[in-house]
Every structure is written in C-alpha cells, then in structure tokens.
Short mmCIF file of C-alpha atoms in Angstrom, two decimals:
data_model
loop_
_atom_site.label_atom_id
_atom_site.label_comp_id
_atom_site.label_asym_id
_atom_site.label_seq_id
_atom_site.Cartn_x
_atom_site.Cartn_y
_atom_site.Cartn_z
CA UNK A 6 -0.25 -1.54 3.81
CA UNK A 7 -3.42 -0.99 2.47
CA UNK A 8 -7.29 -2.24 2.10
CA UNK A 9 -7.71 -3.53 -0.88
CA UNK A 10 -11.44 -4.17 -1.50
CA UNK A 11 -14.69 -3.60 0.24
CA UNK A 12 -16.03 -0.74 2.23
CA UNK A 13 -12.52 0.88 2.94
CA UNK A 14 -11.00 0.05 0.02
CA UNK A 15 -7.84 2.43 0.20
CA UNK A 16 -7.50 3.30 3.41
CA UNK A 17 -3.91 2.72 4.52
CA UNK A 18 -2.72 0.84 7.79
CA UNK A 19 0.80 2.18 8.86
CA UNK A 20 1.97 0.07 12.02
CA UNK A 21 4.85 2.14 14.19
CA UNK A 22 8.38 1.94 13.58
CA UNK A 23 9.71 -1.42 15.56
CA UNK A 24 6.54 -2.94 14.38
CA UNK A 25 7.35 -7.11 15.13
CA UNK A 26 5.28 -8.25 12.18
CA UNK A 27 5.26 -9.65 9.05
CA UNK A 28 2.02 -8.66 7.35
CA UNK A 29 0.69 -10.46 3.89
CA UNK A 30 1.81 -8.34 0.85
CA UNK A 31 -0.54 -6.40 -0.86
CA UNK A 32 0.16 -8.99 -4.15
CA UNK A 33 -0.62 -12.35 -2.04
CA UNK A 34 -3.79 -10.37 -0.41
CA UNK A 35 -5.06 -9.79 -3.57
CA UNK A 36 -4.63 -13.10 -4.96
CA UNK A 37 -6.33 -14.88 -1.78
CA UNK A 38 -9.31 -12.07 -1.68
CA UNK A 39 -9.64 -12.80 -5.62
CA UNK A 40 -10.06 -16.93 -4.77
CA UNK A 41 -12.37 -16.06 -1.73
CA UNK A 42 -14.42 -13.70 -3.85
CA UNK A 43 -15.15 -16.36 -6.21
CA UNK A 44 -16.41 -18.73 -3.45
CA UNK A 45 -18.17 -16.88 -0.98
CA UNK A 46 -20.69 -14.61 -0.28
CA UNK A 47 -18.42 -11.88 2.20
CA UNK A 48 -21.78 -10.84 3.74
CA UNK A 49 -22.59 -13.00 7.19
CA UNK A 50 -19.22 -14.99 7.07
CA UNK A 51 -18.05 -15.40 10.56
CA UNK A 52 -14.36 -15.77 10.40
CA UNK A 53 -11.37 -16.41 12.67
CA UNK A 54 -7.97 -14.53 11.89
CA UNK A 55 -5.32 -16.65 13.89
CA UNK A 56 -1.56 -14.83 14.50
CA UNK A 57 -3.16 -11.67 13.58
CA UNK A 58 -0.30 -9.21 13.27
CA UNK A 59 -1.05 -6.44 11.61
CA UNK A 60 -4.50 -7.41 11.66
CA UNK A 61 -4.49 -6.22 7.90
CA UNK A 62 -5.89 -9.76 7.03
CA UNK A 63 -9.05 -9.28 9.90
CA UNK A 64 -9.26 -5.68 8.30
CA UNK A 65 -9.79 -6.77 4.82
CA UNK A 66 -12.20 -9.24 5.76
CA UNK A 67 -14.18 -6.60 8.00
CA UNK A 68 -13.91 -4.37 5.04
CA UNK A 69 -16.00 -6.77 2.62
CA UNK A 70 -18.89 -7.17 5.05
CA UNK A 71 -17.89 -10.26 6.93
CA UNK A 72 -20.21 -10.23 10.02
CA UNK A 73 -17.75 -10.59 12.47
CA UNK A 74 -13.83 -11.01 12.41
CA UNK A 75 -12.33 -12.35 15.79
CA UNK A 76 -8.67 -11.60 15.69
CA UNK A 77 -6.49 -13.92 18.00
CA UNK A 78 -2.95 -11.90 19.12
CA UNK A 79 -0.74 -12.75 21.70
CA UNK A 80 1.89 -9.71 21.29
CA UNK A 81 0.54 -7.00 23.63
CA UNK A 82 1.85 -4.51 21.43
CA UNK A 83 0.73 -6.20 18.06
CA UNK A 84 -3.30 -6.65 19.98
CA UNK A 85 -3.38 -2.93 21.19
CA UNK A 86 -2.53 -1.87 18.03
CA UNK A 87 -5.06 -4.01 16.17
CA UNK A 88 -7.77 -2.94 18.32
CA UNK A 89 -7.02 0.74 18.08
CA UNK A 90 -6.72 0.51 13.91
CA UNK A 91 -10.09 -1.10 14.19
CA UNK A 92 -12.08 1.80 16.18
CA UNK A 93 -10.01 4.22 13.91
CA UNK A 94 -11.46 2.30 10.67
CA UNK A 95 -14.83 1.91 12.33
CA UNK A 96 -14.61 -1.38 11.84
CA UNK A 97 -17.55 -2.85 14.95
CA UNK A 98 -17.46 -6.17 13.70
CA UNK A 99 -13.82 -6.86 14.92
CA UNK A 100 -13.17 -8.48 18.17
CA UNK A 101 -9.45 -8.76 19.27
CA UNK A 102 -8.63 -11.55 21.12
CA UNK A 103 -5.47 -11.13 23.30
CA UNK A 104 -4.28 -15.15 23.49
CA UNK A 105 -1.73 -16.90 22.17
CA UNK A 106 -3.23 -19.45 19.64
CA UNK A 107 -2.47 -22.64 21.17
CA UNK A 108 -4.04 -21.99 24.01
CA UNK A 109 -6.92 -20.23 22.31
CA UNK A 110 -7.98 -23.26 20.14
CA UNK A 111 -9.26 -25.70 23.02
CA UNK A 112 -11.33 -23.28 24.52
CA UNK A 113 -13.18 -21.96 21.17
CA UNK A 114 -16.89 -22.36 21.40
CA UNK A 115 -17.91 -20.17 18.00
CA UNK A 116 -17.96 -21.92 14.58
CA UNK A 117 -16.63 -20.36 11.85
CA UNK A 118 -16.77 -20.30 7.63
CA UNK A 119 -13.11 -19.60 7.25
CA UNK A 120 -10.48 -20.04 9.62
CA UNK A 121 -6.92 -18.01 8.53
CA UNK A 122 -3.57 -18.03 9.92
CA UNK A 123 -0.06 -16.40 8.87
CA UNK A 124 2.21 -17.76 11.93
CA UNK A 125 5.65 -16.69 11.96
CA UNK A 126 7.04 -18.65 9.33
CA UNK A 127 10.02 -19.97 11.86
CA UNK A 128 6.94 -21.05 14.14
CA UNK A 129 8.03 -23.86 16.01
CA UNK A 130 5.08 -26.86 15.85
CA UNK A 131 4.03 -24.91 12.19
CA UNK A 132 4.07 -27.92 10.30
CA UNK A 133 1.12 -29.46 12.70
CA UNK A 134 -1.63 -26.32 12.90
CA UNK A 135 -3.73 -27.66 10.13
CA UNK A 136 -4.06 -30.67 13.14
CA UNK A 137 -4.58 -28.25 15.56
CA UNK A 138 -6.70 -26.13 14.15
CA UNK A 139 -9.22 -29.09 12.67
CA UNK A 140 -9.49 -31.16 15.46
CA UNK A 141 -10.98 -28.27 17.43
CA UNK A 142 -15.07 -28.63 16.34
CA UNK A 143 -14.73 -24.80 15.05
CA UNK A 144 -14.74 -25.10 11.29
CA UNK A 145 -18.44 -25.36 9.72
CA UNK A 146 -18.89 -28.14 6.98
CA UNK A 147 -16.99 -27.32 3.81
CA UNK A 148 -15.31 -24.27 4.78
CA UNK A 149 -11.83 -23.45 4.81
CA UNK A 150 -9.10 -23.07 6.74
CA UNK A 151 -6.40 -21.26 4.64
CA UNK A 152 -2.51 -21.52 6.19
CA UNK A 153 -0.12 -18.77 5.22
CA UNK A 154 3.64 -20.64 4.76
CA UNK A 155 7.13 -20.01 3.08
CA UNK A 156 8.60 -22.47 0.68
CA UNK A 157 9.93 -24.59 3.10
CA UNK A 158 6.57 -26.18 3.57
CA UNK A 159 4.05 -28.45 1.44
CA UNK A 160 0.77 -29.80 2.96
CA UNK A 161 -0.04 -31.24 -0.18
CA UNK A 162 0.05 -34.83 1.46
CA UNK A 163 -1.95 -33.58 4.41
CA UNK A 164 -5.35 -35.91 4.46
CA UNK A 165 -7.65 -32.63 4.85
CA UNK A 166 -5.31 -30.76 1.62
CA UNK A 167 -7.17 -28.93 -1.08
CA UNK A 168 -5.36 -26.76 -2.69
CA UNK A 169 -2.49 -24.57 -2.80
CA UNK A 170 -2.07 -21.12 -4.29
CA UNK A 171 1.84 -19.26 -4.47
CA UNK A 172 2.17 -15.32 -4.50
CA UNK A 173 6.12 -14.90 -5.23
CA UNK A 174 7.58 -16.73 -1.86
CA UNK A 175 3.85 -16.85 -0.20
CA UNK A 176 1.98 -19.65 -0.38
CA UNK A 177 -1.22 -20.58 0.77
CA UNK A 178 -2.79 -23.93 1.71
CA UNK A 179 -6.32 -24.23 2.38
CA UNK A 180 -8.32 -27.34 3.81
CA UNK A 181 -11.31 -28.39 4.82
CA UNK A 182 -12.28 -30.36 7.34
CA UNK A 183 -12.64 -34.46 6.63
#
C-alpha cells in the first residue's frame, strides 16, 4: 500500500504478515481522493476514519493536510499498528482511537466535515451504519459521510443518499445529513 497524494505522497505502508485487514486498493483510493479533491479544501478538515484497518485511509487524509484525523480501531493489533505507522510517517495530526465503533458513536462529542468507514464487508448490522452514524449530532451541515461496501449493497433508496461511485467491486456511498 501506498500514499497516494499530499505531503507523503509515495511513502509505502507494509502491515505484517497475518495482517486481519482489508485495506482500500490503491485504484478505489484514488478515485475517492480525486472526488474529495474536487470538493474540499484538505487544509482544516477535521475528519473521522471509522473501522480503520490499515489506517491507510486516516494516512492519506493526514497526508493532504487535514487538521486532524481520529482513527476509530477496535483490533488491538490493527490500533497498535496504526499508531506506530503514524509516529513513523510523522503524521501529529492522527489520533487513534482504540473502540469498537458502535460503542464509539454515542459518546462522540467532536464534529466533523467527513465521516469515512470501510467495515468488514460481512459486518453484521452493515446495512444500518449510515443510521448510526447520522443520528449521532457529529456530521457538520453538508458534509459527507462516505460508506465503503461490496456489491451486495445499494443505499441508493436511503433518505440521506447522494451518490454512489464503483472502483471494480468497491463502491462507495456518500450522504449527508437531512
């Protein structure tokens, strides 16, 4: 995996062997990072990387001057490993957050301009985190919160739906809040 744009643009992010993840490819980063750049301003964006992974996603963000990334984790392994790739990168403006997302949503006080999340795609309750996640008062007005999904789902009915955008088998769904 690598960092495709900003300040480390190029720098690789090699996770051990064993690593239980499923980052964003390259292609699909690129394709999300090419709608973003055409809508926001990377510079003071305060943004909230849910199932974080790899934490390639809170990286790239980081990367293109977002003012601060908090990355939410629950897998011990997957959060120590986020937070030691982000004091290897330099990267001060990403806070790991060791929680498991459900519970971490009710107890949010910080608003954000984009909300992300790339659950497991066999996540159980998947189907109902756009719910979840925009009920909670964390969103600012007209801001997004972009879901990572396989095939297998379509939001395109959901109320707060705006758009949709496919990289091979990734798709991505973002809404705003209603």
């Amino acid at each position: 995996m690598r960092i495709i744009g900003g300040k480390l643009k190029g720098k690789t992010i090699t996770p051990p062997m064993g690593y239980k993840a499923r980052p964003t490819t390259d292609f699909a980063k690129e394709g999300l990072f090419n709608i973003l750049n055409n809508e926001y301003e990377f510079e003071d964006l305060k943004v909230l990387d849910l199932f974080g992974g790899t934490g390639a996603i809170a990286f790239e963000f980081a990367s293109r001057g977002a003012s601060r990334v908090y990355c939410v984790e629950m897998v011990r392994e997957n959060a120590s490993f986020i937070k030691t790739e982000a004091a290897r990168l330099g990267l001060n403006n990403v806070t790991m957050v060791r929680d498991n997302v459900f519970d971490f949503l009710p107890i949010c006080r910080e608003k954000f301009d984009i909300i992300f999340a790339d659950p497991p795609y066999s996540l159980e309750g998947l189907d109902s985190l756009p719910d979840k996640v925009l009920q909670q008062d964390i969103l600012h007005p007209d801001c997004y919160f972009i879901l990572e999904h396989g095939d297998e789902y379509s939001f395109k009915e959901h109320p707060a739906f705006v758009k949709e955008r496919s990289y091979g088998r990734v798709h991505f769904s973002f809404f705003t809040k209603i």
